[in-house]
XYZ file of C-alpha atoms in Angstrom:
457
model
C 64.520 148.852 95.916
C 66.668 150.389 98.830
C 69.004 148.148 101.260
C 66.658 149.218 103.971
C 63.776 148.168 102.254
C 64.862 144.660 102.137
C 65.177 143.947 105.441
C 63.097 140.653 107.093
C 59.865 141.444 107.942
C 58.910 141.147 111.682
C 56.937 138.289 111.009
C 59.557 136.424 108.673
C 59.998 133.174 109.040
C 63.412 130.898 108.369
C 60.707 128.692 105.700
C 59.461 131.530 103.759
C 62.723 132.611 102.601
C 64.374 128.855 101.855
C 60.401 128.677 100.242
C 60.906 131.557 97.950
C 64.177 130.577 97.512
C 63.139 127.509 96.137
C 60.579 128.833 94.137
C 63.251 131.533 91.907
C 66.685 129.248 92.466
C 68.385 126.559 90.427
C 67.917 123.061 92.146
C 72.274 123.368 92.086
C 71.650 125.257 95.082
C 73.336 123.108 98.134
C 74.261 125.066 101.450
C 70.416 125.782 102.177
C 69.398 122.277 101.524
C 72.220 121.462 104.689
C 71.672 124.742 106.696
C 68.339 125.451 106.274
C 68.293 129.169 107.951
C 67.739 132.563 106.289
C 70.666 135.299 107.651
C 69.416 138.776 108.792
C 72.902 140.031 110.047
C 76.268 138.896 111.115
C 79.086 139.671 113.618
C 82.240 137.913 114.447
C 81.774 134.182 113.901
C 78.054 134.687 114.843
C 75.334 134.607 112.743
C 71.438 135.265 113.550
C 68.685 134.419 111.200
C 65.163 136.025 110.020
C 63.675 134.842 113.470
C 66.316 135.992 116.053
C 68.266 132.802 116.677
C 71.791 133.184 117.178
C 74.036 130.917 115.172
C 78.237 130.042 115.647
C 79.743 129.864 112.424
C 82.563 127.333 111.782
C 82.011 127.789 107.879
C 82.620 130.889 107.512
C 82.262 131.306 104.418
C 84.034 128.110 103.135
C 87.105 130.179 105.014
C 86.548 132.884 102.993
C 85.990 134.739 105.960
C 89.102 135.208 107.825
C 88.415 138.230 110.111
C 85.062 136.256 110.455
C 81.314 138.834 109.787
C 81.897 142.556 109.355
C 84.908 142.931 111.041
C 85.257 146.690 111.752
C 87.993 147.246 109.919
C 87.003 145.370 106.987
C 83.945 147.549 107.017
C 86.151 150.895 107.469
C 87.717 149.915 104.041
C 84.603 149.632 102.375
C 83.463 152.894 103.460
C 86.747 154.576 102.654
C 87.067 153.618 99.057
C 83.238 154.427 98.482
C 84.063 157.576 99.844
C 87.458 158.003 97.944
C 85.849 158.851 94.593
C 87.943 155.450 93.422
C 86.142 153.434 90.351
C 85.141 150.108 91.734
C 85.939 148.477 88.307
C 89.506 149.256 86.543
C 89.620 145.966 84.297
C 93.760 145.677 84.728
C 94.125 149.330 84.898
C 96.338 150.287 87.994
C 95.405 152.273 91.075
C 96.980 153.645 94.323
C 95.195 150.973 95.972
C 96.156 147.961 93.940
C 99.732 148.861 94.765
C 99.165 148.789 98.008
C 97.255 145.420 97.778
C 99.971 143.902 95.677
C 103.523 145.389 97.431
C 101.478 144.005 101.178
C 100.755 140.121 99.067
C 103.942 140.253 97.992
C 105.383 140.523 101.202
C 104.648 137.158 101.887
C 105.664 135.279 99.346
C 109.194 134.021 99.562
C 111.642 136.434 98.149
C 108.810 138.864 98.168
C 108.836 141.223 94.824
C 112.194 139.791 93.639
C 111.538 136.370 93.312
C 107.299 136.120 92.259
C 104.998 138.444 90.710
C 101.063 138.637 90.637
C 98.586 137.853 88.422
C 94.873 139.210 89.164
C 92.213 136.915 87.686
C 88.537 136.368 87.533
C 87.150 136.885 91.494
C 86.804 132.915 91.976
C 89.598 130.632 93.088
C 88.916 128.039 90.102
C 89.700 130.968 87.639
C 92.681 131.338 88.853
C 93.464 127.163 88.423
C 92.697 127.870 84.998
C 94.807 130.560 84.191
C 97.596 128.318 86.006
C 97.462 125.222 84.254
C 97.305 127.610 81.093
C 100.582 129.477 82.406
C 102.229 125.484 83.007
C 101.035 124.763 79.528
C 102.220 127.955 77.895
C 105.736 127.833 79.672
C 106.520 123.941 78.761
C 104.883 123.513 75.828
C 103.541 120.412 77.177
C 100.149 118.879 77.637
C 99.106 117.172 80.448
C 98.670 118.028 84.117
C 99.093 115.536 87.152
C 96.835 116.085 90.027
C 96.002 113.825 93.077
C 93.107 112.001 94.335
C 91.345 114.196 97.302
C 92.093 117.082 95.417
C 89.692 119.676 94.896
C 90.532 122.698 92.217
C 87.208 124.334 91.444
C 84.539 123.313 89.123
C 85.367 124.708 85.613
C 85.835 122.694 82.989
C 89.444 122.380 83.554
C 89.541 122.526 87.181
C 86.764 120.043 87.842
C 89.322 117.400 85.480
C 91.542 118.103 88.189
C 89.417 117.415 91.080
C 89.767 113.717 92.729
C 85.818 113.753 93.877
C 83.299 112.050 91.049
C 79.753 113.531 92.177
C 80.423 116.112 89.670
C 82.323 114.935 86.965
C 80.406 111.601 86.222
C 77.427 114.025 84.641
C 79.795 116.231 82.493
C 81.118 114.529 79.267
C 84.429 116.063 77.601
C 86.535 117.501 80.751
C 89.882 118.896 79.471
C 91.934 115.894 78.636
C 95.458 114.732 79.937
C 94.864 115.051 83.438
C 96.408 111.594 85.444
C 95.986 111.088 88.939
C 98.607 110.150 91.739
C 97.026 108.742 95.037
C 97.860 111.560 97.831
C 99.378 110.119 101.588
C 96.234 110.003 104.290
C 97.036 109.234 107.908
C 93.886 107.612 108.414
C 93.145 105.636 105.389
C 96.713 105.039 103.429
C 95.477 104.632 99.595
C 98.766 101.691 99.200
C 96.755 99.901 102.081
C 100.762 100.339 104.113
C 100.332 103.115 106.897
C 102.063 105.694 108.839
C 105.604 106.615 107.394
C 106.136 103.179 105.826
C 103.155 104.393 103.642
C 104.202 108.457 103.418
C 107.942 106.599 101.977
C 106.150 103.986 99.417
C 104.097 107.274 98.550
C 107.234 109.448 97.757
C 109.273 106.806 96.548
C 106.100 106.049 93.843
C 106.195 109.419 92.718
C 109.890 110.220 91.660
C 109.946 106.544 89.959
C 106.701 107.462 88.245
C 108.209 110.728 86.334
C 111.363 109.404 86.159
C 110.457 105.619 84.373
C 111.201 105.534 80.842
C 108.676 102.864 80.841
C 105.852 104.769 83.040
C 103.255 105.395 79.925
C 102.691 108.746 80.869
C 105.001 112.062 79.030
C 106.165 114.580 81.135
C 103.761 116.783 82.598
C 103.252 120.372 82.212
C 102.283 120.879 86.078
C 101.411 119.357 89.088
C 98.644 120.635 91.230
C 98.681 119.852 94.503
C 96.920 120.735 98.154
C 99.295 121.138 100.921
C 95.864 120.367 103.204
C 93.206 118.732 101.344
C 89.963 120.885 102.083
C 86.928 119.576 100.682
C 89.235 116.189 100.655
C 88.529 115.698 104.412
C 91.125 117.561 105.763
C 94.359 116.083 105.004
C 97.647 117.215 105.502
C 100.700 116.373 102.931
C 103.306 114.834 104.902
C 106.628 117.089 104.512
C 108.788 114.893 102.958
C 106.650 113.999 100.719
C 106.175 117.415 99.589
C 109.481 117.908 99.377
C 110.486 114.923 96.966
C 107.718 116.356 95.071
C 109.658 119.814 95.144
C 112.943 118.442 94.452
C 111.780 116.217 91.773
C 109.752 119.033 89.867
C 112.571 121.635 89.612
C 114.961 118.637 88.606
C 112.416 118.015 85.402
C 111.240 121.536 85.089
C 107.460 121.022 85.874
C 105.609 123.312 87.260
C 104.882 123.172 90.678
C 101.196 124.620 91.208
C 100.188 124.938 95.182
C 96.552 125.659 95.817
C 96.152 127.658 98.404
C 92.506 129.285 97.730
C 91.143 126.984 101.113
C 94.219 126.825 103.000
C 96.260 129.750 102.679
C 96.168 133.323 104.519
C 96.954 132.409 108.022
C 94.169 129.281 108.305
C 97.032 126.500 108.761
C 98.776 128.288 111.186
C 101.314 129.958 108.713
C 100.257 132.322 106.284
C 100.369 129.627 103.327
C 100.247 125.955 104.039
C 103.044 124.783 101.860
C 104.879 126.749 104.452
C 104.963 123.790 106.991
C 107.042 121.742 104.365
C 109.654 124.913 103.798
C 109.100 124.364 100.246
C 108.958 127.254 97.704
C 106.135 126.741 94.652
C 106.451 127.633 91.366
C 102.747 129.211 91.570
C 100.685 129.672 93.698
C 96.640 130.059 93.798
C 94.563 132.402 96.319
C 91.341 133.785 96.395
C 88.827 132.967 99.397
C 90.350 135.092 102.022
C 92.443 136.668 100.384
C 89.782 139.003 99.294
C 88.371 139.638 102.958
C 85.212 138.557 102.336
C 84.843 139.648 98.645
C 85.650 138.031 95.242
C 89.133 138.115 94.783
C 91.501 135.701 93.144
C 95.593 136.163 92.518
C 98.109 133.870 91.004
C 101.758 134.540 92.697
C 104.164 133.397 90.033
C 107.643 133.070 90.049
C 109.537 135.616 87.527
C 111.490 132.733 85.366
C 107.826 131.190 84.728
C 106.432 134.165 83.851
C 105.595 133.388 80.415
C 102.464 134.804 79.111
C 101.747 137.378 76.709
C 99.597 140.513 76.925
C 96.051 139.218 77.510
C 96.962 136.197 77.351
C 94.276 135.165 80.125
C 91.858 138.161 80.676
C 88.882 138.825 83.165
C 86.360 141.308 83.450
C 86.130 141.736 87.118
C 89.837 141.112 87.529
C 90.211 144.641 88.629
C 87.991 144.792 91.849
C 88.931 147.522 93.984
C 86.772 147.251 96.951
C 88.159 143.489 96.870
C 91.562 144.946 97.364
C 90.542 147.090 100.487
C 89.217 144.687 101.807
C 92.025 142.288 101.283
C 94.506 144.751 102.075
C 93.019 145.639 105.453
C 92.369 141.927 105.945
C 96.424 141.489 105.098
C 97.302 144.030 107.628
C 94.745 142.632 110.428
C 96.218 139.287 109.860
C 100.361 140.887 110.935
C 99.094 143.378 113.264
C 96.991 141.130 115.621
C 98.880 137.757 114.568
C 96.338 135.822 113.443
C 98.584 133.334 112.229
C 99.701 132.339 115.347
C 95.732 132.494 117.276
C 94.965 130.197 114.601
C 97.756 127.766 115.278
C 96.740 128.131 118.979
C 92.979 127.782 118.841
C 93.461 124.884 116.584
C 95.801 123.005 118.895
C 93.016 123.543 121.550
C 89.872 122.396 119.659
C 91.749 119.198 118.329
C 92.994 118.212 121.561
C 89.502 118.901 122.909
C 88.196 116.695 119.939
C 90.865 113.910 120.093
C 89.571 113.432 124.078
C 86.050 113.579 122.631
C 87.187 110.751 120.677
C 87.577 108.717 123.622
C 84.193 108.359 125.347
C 82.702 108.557 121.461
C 84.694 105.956 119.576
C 82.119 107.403 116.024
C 84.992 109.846 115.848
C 87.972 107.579 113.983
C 90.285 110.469 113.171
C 90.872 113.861 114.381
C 93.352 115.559 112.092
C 93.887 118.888 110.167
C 96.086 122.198 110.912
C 95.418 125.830 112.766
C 91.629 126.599 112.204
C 91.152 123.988 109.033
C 90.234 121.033 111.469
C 88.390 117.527 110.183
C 86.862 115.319 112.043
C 86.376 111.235 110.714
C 83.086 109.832 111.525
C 82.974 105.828 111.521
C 80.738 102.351 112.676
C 83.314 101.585 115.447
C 80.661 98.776 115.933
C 82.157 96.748 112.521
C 85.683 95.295 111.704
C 88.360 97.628 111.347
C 90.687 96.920 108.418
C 94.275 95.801 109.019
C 95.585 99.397 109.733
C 92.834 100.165 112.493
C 90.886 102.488 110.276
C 86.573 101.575 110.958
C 84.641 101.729 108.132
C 83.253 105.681 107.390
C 79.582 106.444 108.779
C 77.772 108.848 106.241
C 74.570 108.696 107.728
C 75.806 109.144 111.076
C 77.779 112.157 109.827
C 74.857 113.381 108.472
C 73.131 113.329 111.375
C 76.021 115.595 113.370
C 75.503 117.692 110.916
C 72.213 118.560 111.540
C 72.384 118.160 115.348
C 74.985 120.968 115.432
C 72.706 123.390 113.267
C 69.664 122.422 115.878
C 72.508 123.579 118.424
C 72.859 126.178 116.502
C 76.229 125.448 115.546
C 77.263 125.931 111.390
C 79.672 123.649 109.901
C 80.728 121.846 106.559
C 80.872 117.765 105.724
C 83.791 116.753 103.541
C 86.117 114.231 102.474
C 84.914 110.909 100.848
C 81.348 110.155 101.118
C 80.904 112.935 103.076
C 81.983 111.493 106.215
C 84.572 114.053 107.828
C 83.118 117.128 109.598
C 85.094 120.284 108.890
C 85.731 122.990 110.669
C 86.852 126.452 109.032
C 86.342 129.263 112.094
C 87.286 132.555 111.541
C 91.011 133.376 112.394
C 89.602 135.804 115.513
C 87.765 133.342 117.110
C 88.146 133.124 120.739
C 89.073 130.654 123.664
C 85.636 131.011 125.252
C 83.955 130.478 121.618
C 86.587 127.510 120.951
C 85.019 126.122 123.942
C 81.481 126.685 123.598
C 81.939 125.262 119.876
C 83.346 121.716 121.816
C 79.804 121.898 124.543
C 77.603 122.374 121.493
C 79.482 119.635 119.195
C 79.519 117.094 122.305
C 76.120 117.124 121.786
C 75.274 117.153 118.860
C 77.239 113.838 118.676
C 75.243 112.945 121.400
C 71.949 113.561 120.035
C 72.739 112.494 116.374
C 73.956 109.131 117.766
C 70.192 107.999 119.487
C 68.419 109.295 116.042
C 70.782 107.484 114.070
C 71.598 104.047 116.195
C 69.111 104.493 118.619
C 71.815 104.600 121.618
């Protein structure tokens, strides 16, 4: 069957497709079940389903897709290695093109080519968390990993151990052993029950006595995984000196610091990685999403002195995907040439300001918080007890609710964070002022709307 032949009938409907859909898909199937629409085509951070309706996307792909839809000179890339004569598949064979890709990645990474070196993996971030906890392990000679509540890591046997959320673990029997969890800062809802930087210091205090007490319980790890933002956490930020003691305390003990950066990193935060807010340096560090400018891609940056594996010592099939790499590499270039970083850092400031005065005449929004484009939003019942710290209890339903008022206003975006009660926003790095604003009319009310179906008021 032909790509033109495939295209939506004229009298298509959104239900036939999610009906057919249901019909030859796995019930595992989620994004549908939230978004129920069937895409036809896409440009910028627009989308427009089977039956002509015209969609803004703040999912984009899970922020996979920086330069948002078909971004012209993502497209140009594609065509130009098709047209090149260039395999699409080289396994770990080298090309003209993966040098390219790797000497521009590089670039960014501190002490570029001298200091860190790449590792290409499977095309999914949680891949590449395998193959780094298997580097940790292999370098050490230890066994056991620390990782943080909120986390999320991918959902692999090994990476799903390291993932705080319990949807998807309490199902799955055996997850790799050795994994202990540390509780993470959050502005909103401190897990030591302290707040603001009282909380952040019992937080980093906690952690150096906790690797450094003879009397702890727990050996010394071989890594520690870590989020500088949170994603599917609910969009929380690592406070900087807390990241830091965690720095300075894992080169003191030589662990392995591991930053995941598959959600966060190229240019979302407002830097190109996130970790880059705390001026810290990691030992490794995990991409994919972006990275790959809208296709599978997934790269380990490690530093040379941890650079301890053998020859095929973690192998992939489809580690080797060239048109991944054009894509990437024109993404890379997009990114410096039209500063992206810095429209993200702008937008962002914008739509959480907007947001935070939102917040005011619609006390269901307890927390605005997040960096650049990777924005969450806290729904709560204002209308019951705070606790002690000021923090309302969270409002599932009610978040819900927005949810599905903002795709009736034809506006995509995510839920996150525990019990699902933070709405996320990941817009592409190009989106505009006048789409920044439209995205605030059309979230206004779908607060609005969600807030008489839910409360009746």
């Amino acid at each position: 069957m032909s790509v033109t032949s495939v295209n939506p009938a004229s009298n298509s409907t959104n239900e036939y497709y999610l009906t057919r859909q249901s019909q030859m898909e796995s019930n595992v199937r989620s994004y549908p079940r939230k978004l129920p629409l069937a895409i036809a085509k896409a440009k910028g951070c627009w989308v427009t389903d089977v039956e002509g309706t015209a969609y803004l996307d703040c999912l984009a792909g899970a922020g996979t897709l920086a330069l948002g839809h078909n971004h012209p000179a993502v497209v140009q890339s594609i065509q130009d290695t098709l047209a090149s004569g260039l395999p699409l598949h080289t396994l770990d064979l080298t090309t003209p093109l993966k040098d390219a890709f790797s000497e521009a990645l590089l670039a960014y990474l501190p002490g570029g080519q001298a200091a860190y070196c790449l590792q290409f993996c499977g095309p999914s971030g949680a891949d590449a968390t395998e193959a780094a906890v298997k580097l940790a392990k292999t370098y050490t000679g230890r066994s056991s990993v620390i990782s943080f509540s909120g986390g999320y890591h991918g959902m692999t046997h090994g990476a799903l151990a390291m993932t705080g959320n319990l949807s998807a673990k309490n199902a799955v029997n055996n997850l790799m052993p050795g994994v202990q969890f540390m509780p993470y800062p959050h502005e909103y809802r401190c897990p030591l029950g302290i707040g603001g930087e009282a909380g952040v210091d019992a937080l980093t205090y906690y952690f150096e006595q906790f690797i450094e007490d003879v009397e702890s319980g727990v050996t010394k790890p071989a890594a520690v995984i870590l989020e500088a933002i949170q994603g599917e956490g609910g969009v929380v930020s690592a406070p900087t000196k807390w990241l830091k003691k965690i720095r300075e305390v894992t080169e003191k003990h030589n662990i392995v610091l591991i930053l995941d950066e598959v959600q966060a990193g190229i240019a979302r935060s407002g830097k190109m990685f996130a970790y880059e807010h705390a001026g810290i340096e990691p030992d490794v560090v995990v991409m994919s999403k972006a990275l790959g400018g809208s296709l599978p891609l997934a790269v380990l940056g490690i530093k040379r002195k941890f650079d301890a594996w053998q020859p095929a010592g973690h192998t992939g099939t489809f580690r080797g995907n060239q048109l991944a790499m054009a894509t990437g590499l024109a993404t890379l270039n997009i990114i410096r040439e039209q500063k992206l970083a810095e429209n993200a850092q702008q937008r962002g400031d914008f739509l959480q300001a907007e947001l935070k005065n939102l917040a005011k005449d619609l006390p269901c929004i307890g927390n605005v918080r997040g960096r650049g484009l990777m924005i969450g939003v806290e729904i709560v019942d204002e209308r019951q007890q705070p606790n002690h710290l000021g923090a309302y209890p969270a409002d599932s339903q009610l978040a819900a609710a927005i949810q599905t008022a903002c795709f009736d206003n034809q506006l995509l975006l995510e839920k996150g964070g525990r019990n699902g009660t933070v709405i996320r926003l990941l817009c592409p790095l190009i989106i505009t002022q006048e789409e920044c604003a439209e995205v605030i009319v059309r979230f206004k009310k779908a607060v609005a709307e969600a807030l008489v179906a839910v409360r009746g008021a």
